[in-house]
Amino acid sequence: IAYIIMLHARTVAEILLKQNPSPMLKPKGVFSSSTQRDIKNLDAHKNVLCGLHLLNDDIHECHMLAQSLEGDPTADYWHQILHRREGDYWNSKWWVNQLDGDHPVLRSTHGGKQEAR
């Protein structure tokens, strides 16, 4: 069952990653309302849903989910990305500082928490 759920989440992600042109850093609105409904109907971990909502430029839904998981390192990472995409740079940096230690994504993309600030 978990494999089928992740397969569907992967399918949604593949659709969103094919956007042409690529999403703007600061979205003007939700990319696809039908995909938004698909994401809401997925039975997947909230962190997976956060990432999919972010790919769909659905900042509001991503924010609601990330806040509901506050303290979870991956949710806090999504939280800082969504504020970066909003243009709320101070708040984005604040969320980076909330991460306990180095999140694996920060390490692989920036070299660590310090470098991501």
Backbone as JSON Lines, residues from 0, in Angstrom:
{"i":0,"aa":"I","n":[0.83,-1.19,0.0],"ca":[0.0,0.0,0.0],"c":[0.87,1.25,0.0]}
{"i":1,"aa":"A","n":[1.89,1.35,0.86],"ca":[2.74,2.54,0.91],"c":[3.39,2.8,-0.43]}
{"i":2,"aa":"Y","n":[3.78,1.72,-1.14],"ca":[4.4,1.88,-2.46],"c":[3.43,2.53,-3.43]}
{"i":3,"aa":"I","n":[2.15,2.1,-3.4],"ca":[1.14,2.66,-4.29],"c":[0.92,4.13,-3.97]}
{"i":4,"aa":"I","n":[0.88,4.46,-2.69],"ca":[0.71,5.86,-2.28],"c":[1.87,6.7,-2.79]}
{"i":5,"aa":"M","n":[3.11,6.23,-2.57],"ca":[4.27,7.0,-3.01],"c":[4.34,7.07,-4.53]}
{"i":6,"aa":"L","n":[3.89,6.02,-5.22],"ca":[3.88,6.03,-6.67],"c":[2.97,7.15,-7.16]}
{"i":7,"aa":"H","n":[1.81,7.3,-6.52],"ca":[0.9,8.36,-6.91],"c":[1.49,9.73,-6.6]}
{"i":8,"aa":"A","n":[2.1,9.88,-5.45],"ca":[2.76,11.15,-5.1],"c":[3.86,11.45,-6.11]}
{"i":9,"aa":"R","n":[4.6,10.42,-6.51],"ca":[5.66,10.6,-7.51],"c":[5.07,11.03,-8.85]}
{"i":10,"aa":"T","n":[3.93,10.47,-9.22],"ca":[3.27,10.86,-10.47],"c":[2.87,12.33,-10.44]}
{"i":11,"aa":"V","n":[2.31,12.77,-9.32],"ca":[1.94,14.18,-9.18],"c":[3.19,15.06,-9.28]}
{"i":12,"aa":"A","n":[4.27,14.65,-8.62],"ca":[5.52,15.42,-8.67],"c":[6.05,15.49,-10.09]}
{"i":13,"aa":"E","n":[6.01,14.38,-10.82],"ca":[6.5,14.37,-12.2],"c":[5.71,15.33,-13.07]}
{"i":14,"aa":"I","n":[4.41,15.38,-12.89],"ca":[3.58,16.32,-13.65],"c":[3.99,17.75,-13.34]}
{"i":15,"aa":"L","n":[4.16,18.06,-12.05],"ca":[4.51,19.42,-11.64],"c":[5.91,19.8,-12.1]}
{"i":16,"aa":"L","n":[6.83,18.85,-12.11],"ca":[8.2,19.16,-12.53],"c":[8.33,19.39,-14.02]}
{"i":17,"aa":"K","n":[7.3,19.05,-14.78],"ca":[7.31,19.27,-16.23],"c":[6.76,20.64,-16.6]}
{"i":18,"aa":"Q","n":[6.47,21.48,-15.62],"ca":[5.93,22.8,-15.92],"c":[6.87,23.53,-16.87]}
{"i":19,"aa":"N","n":[6.28,24.16,-17.86],"ca":[7.07,24.94,-18.8],"c":[6.31,26.23,-19.08]}
{"i":20,"aa":"P","n":[6.85,27.35,-18.67],"ca":[8.17,27.52,-18.05],"c":[8.15,27.05,-16.6]}
{"i":21,"aa":"S","n":[9.34,26.91,-16.04],"ca":[9.48,26.52,-14.64],"c":[8.8,27.54,-13.75]}
{"i":22,"aa":"P","n":[8.37,27.11,-12.55],"ca":[7.71,28.04,-11.64],"c":[8.6,29.23,-11.29]}
{"i":23,"aa":"M","n":[7.96,30.37,-11.11],"ca":[8.69,31.56,-10.69],"c":[9.06,31.42,-9.22]}
{"i":24,"aa":"L","n":[10.12,32.1,-8.82],"ca":[10.51,32.05,-7.41],"c":[9.37,32.55,-6.53]}
{"i":25,"aa":"K","n":[8.76,33.65,-6.93],"ca":[7.65,34.21,-6.17],"c":[6.36,33.97,-6.97]}
{"i":26,"aa":"P","n":[5.63,32.91,-6.61],"ca":[4.45,32.56,-7.4],"c":[3.34,33.61,-7.31]}
{"i":27,"aa":"K","n":[2.59,33.71,-8.39],"ca":[1.45,34.63,-8.43],"c":[0.17,33.96,-7.96]}
{"i":28,"aa":"G","n":[0.21,32.64,-7.89],"ca":[-0.96,31.9,-7.46],"c":[-0.73,30.41,-7.66]}
{"i":29,"aa":"V","n":[-1.71,29.62,-7.3],"ca":[-1.63,28.17,-7.45],"c":[-1.51,27.84,-8.94]}
{"i":30,"aa":"F","n":[-0.57,26.95,-9.26],"ca":[-0.35,26.57,-10.65],"c":[-1.54,25.82,-11.21]}
{"i":31,"aa":"S","n":[-2.02,24.8,-10.5],"ca":[-3.11,23.96,-11.0],"c":[-4.07,23.61,-9.87]}
{"i":32,"aa":"S","n":[-5.3,24.09,-10.0],"ca":[-6.28,23.8,-8.95],"c":[-6.69,22.33,-8.96]}
{"i":33,"aa":"S","n":[-6.66,21.67,-10.13],"ca":[-7.0,20.25,-10.15],"c":[-5.88,19.44,-9.48]}
{"i":34,"aa":"T","n":[-4.63,19.84,-9.68],"ca":[-3.52,19.16,-9.0],"c":[-3.57,19.44,-7.51]}
{"i":35,"aa":"Q","n":[-4.0,20.63,-7.14],"ca":[-4.16,20.97,-5.73],"c":[-5.13,19.99,-5.06]}
{"i":36,"aa":"R","n":[-6.23,19.68,-5.74],"ca":[-7.2,18.7,-5.2],"c":[-6.57,17.31,-5.12]}
{"i":37,"aa":"D","n":[-5.82,16.94,-6.16],"ca":[-5.15,15.63,-6.15],"c":[-4.21,15.51,-4.95]}
{"i":38,"aa":"I","n":[-3.46,16.56,-4.69],"ca":[-2.51,16.54,-3.58],"c":[-3.25,16.4,-2.25]}
{"i":39,"aa":"K","n":[-4.32,17.17,-2.1],"ca":[-5.09,17.1,-0.85],"c":[-5.68,15.72,-0.61]}
{"i":40,"aa":"N","n":[-5.93,14.97,-1.69],"ca":[-6.53,13.64,-1.56],"c":[-5.51,12.52,-1.4]}
{"i":41,"aa":"L","n":[-4.24,12.84,-1.49],"ca":[-3.21,11.82,-1.31],"c":[-3.14,11.38,0.15]}
{"i":42,"aa":"D","n":[-2.91,10.12,0.36],"ca":[-2.69,9.59,1.7],"c":[-1.18,9.41,1.86]}
{"i":43,"aa":"A","n":[-0.5,10.52,2.08],"ca":[0.97,10.52,2.19],"c":[1.37,11.37,3.39]}
{"i":44,"aa":"H","n":[2.62,11.21,3.81],"ca":[3.13,11.99,4.94],"c":[2.99,13.48,4.63]}
{"i":45,"aa":"K","n":[2.72,14.26,5.66],"ca":[2.53,15.7,5.47],"c":[3.75,16.37,4.85]}
{"i":46,"aa":"N","n":[4.96,15.86,5.12],"ca":[6.14,16.46,4.5],"c":[6.14,16.25,2.99]}
{"i":47,"aa":"V","n":[5.65,15.11,2.54],"ca":[5.52,14.86,1.1],"c":[4.5,15.84,0.51]}
{"i":48,"aa":"L","n":[3.4,16.0,1.21],"ca":[2.36,16.92,0.75],"c":[2.87,18.36,0.7]}
{"i":49,"aa":"C","n":[3.68,18.76,1.7],"ca":[4.28,20.1,1.71],"c":[5.07,20.34,0.42]}
{"i":50,"aa":"G","n":[5.93,19.38,0.09],"ca":[6.76,19.52,-1.09],"c":[5.92,19.6,-2.36]}
{"i":51,"aa":"L","n":[4.89,18.78,-2.44],"ca":[4.03,18.81,-3.63],"c":[3.25,20.12,-3.73]}
{"i":52,"aa":"H","n":[2.75,20.61,-2.61],"ca":[2.06,21.91,-2.63],"c":[3.02,23.02,-3.05]}
{"i":53,"aa":"L","n":[4.24,22.96,-2.59],"ca":[5.23,23.97,-2.97],"c":[5.52,23.9,-4.47]}
{"i":54,"aa":"L","n":[5.64,22.69,-5.01],"ca":[5.83,22.53,-6.46],"c":[4.65,23.06,-7.25]}
{"i":55,"aa":"N","n":[3.47,23.02,-6.65],"ca":[2.26,23.5,-7.3],"c":[2.03,24.99,-7.02]}
{"i":56,"aa":"D","n":[3.01,25.65,-6.46],"ca":[2.93,27.08,-6.1],"c":[1.8,27.37,-5.13]}
{"i":57,"aa":"D","n":[1.44,26.4,-4.33],"ca":[0.38,26.56,-3.34],"c":[1.01,26.86,-1.99]}
{"i":58,"aa":"I","n":[1.43,28.09,-1.86],"ca":[2.15,28.54,-0.66],"c":[1.27,28.39,0.59]}
{"i":59,"aa":"H","n":[0.0,28.71,0.47],"ca":[-0.89,28.67,1.64],"c":[-1.0,27.25,2.2]}
{"i":60,"aa":"E","n":[-1.3,26.27,1.36],"ca":[-1.44,24.89,1.85],"c":[-0.12,24.36,2.41]}
{"i":61,"aa":"C","n":[0.98,24.67,1.73],"ca":[2.3,24.26,2.22],"c":[2.53,24.85,3.61]}
{"i":62,"aa":"H","n":[2.18,26.12,3.76],"ca":[2.39,26.81,5.03],"c":[1.56,26.17,6.15]}
{"i":63,"aa":"M","n":[0.31,25.87,5.86],"ca":[-0.56,25.27,6.88],"c":[0.0,23.91,7.34]}
{"i":64,"aa":"L","n":[0.45,23.1,6.39],"ca":[0.99,21.78,6.74],"c":[2.31,21.91,7.5]}
{"i":65,"aa":"A","n":[3.19,22.79,7.02],"ca":[4.49,22.97,7.68],"c":[4.3,23.45,9.12]}
{"i":66,"aa":"Q","n":[3.38,24.37,9.32],"ca":[3.12,24.86,10.67],"c":[2.57,23.76,11.57]}
{"i":67,"aa":"S","n":[1.78,22.86,11.0],"ca":[1.2,21.79,11.81],"c":[2.26,20.79,12.28]}
{"i":68,"aa":"L","n":[3.44,20.81,11.62],"ca":[4.53,19.91,11.97],"c":[5.73,20.65,12.57]}
{"i":69,"aa":"E","n":[5.5,21.87,13.04],"ca":[6.61,22.68,13.55],"c":[7.48,21.87,14.51]}
{"i":70,"aa":"G","n":[8.79,21.97,14.3],"ca":[9.76,21.23,15.1],"c":[10.3,20.01,14.37]}
{"i":71,"aa":"D","n":[9.57,19.54,13.37],"ca":[10.06,18.47,12.5],"c":[11.06,19.12,11.53]}
{"i":72,"aa":"P","n":[12.3,18.64,11.48],"ca":[13.32,19.3,10.66],"c":[12.94,19.47,9.19]}
{"i":73,"aa":"T","n":[12.3,18.48,8.6],"ca":[11.94,18.61,7.19],"c":[10.8,19.6,7.02]}
{"i":74,"aa":"A","n":[9.83,19.6,7.91],"ca":[8.74,20.59,7.85],"c":[9.3,22.0,8.03]}
{"i":75,"aa":"D","n":[10.24,22.15,8.95],"ca":[10.86,23.47,9.16],"c":[11.66,23.89,7.93]}
{"i":76,"aa":"Y","n":[12.25,22.92,7.24],"ca":[12.96,23.23,6.0],"c":[11.98,23.71,4.93]}
{"i":77,"aa":"W","n":[10.84,23.0,4.79],"ca":[9.82,23.46,3.85],"c":[9.34,24.86,4.23]}
{"i":78,"aa":"H","n":[9.2,25.08,5.53],"ca":[8.72,26.38,6.03],"c":[9.67,27.5,5.59]}
{"i":79,"aa":"Q","n":[10.98,27.25,5.7],"ca":[11.91,28.3,5.3],"c":[11.89,28.52,3.79]}
{"i":80,"aa":"I","n":[11.69,27.46,3.02],"ca":[11.62,27.61,1.56],"c":[10.38,28.4,1.15]}
{"i":81,"aa":"L","n":[9.24,28.1,1.75],"ca":[8.03,28.81,1.36],"c":[8.14,30.3,1.66]}
{"i":82,"aa":"H","n":[8.77,30.66,2.79],"ca":[8.96,32.08,3.09],"c":[9.95,32.72,2.13]}
{"i":83,"aa":"R","n":[10.93,31.97,1.69],"ca":[11.87,32.47,0.68],"c":[11.14,32.74,-0.63]}
{"i":84,"aa":"R","n":[10.25,31.85,-0.99],"ca":[9.5,32.02,-2.23],"c":[8.53,33.18,-2.13]}
{"i":85,"aa":"E","n":[8.05,33.48,-0.92],"ca":[7.16,34.63,-0.72],"c":[7.92,35.95,-0.8]}
{"i":86,"aa":"G","n":[9.23,35.87,-0.66],"ca":[10.02,37.1,-0.59],"c":[10.19,37.58,0.84]}
{"i":87,"aa":"D","n":[9.81,36.77,1.8],"ca":[9.93,37.1,3.22],"c":[11.27,36.54,3.71]}
{"i":88,"aa":"Y","n":[12.36,37.21,3.32],"ca":[13.71,36.69,3.54],"c":[14.08,36.61,5.01]}
{"i":89,"aa":"W","n":[13.66,37.59,5.8],"ca":[13.98,37.55,7.24],"c":[13.37,36.3,7.86]}
{"i":90,"aa":"N","n":[12.1,36.05,7.57],"ca":[11.4,34.89,8.13],"c":[12.03,33.59,7.63]}
{"i":91,"aa":"S","n":[12.46,33.57,6.39],"ca":[13.12,32.39,5.84],"c":[14.41,32.09,6.61]}
{"i":92,"aa":"K","n":[15.2,33.13,6.86],"ca":[16.44,32.94,7.63],"c":[16.14,32.48,9.05]}
{"i":93,"aa":"W","n":[15.07,33.01,9.63],"ca":[14.7,32.61,10.98],"c":[14.44,31.11,11.02]}
{"i":94,"aa":"W","n":[13.73,30.57,10.02],"ca":[13.42,29.15,9.99],"c":[14.66,28.31,9.76]}
{"i":95,"aa":"V","n":[15.62,28.8,8.99],"ca":[16.89,28.08,8.83],"c":[17.56,27.97,10.2]}
{"i":96,"aa":"N","n":[17.52,29.05,10.96],"ca":[18.14,29.04,12.29],"c":[17.44,28.11,13.27]}
{"i":97,"aa":"Q","n":[16.17,27.78,13.01],"ca":[15.44,26.88,13.9],"c":[15.82,25.42,13.69]}
{"i":98,"aa":"L","n":[16.41,25.11,12.56],"ca":[16.78,23.73,12.28],"c":[17.8,23.26,13.3]}
{"i":99,"aa":"D","n":[17.51,22.13,13.9],"ca":[18.4,21.56,14.91],"c":[19.52,20.8,14.2]}
{"i":100,"aa":"G","n":[20.7,21.38,14.19],"ca":[21.81,20.74,13.48],"c":[21.7,20.98,12.0]}
{"i":101,"aa":"D","n":[22.39,20.2,11.23],"ca":[22.36,20.35,9.78],"c":[21.38,19.38,9.16]}
{"i":102,"aa":"H","n":[20.41,19.9,8.46],"ca":[19.48,19.06,7.72],"c":[20.23,18.5,6.51]}
{"i":103,"aa":"P","n":[19.98,17.25,6.15],"ca":[20.71,16.65,5.02],"c":[20.63,17.46,3.73]}
{"i":104,"aa":"V","n":[19.5,18.11,3.49],"ca":[19.37,18.92,2.27],"c":[20.27,20.15,2.36]}
{"i":105,"aa":"L","n":[20.34,20.77,3.53],"ca":[21.23,21.92,3.69],"c":[22.68,21.52,3.46]}
{"i":106,"aa":"R","n":[23.05,20.35,3.97],"ca":[24.42,19.87,3.79],"c":[24.73,19.63,2.32]}
{"i":107,"aa":"S","n":[23.81,19.0,1.61],"ca":[24.1,18.64,0.22],"c":[23.99,19.82,-0.73]}
{"i":108,"aa":"T","n":[23.16,20.8,-0.43],"ca":[23.01,21.94,-1.35],"c":[23.86,23.15,-0.98]}
{"i":109,"aa":"H","n":[24.11,23.34,0.31],"ca":[24.84,24.53,0.76],"c":[26.13,24.22,1.5]}
{"i":110,"aa":"G","n":[26.31,22.99,1.91],"ca":[27.47,22.63,2.7],"c":[27.19,22.65,4.19]}
{"i":111,"aa":"G","n":[26.0,23.06,4.6],"ca":[25.63,23.06,6.0],"c":[24.75,24.25,6.34]}
{"i":112,"aa":"K","n":[24.32,24.28,7.6],"ca":[23.4,25.32,8.09],"c":[24.05,26.7,8.01]}
{"i":113,"aa":"Q","n":[25.29,26.81,8.44],"ca":[25.96,28.12,8.43],"c":[26.0,28.72,7.04]}
{"i":114,"aa":"E","n":[26.32,27.87,6.04],"ca":[26.45,28.34,4.68],"c":[25.11,28.72,4.05]}
{"i":115,"aa":"A","n":[24.01,28.16,4.59],"ca":[22.68,28.43,4.04],"c":[22.12,29.77,4.49]}
{"i":116,"aa":"R","n":[22.72,30.36,5.5],"ca":[22.21,31.64,6.03],"c":[22.5,32.72,5.09]}
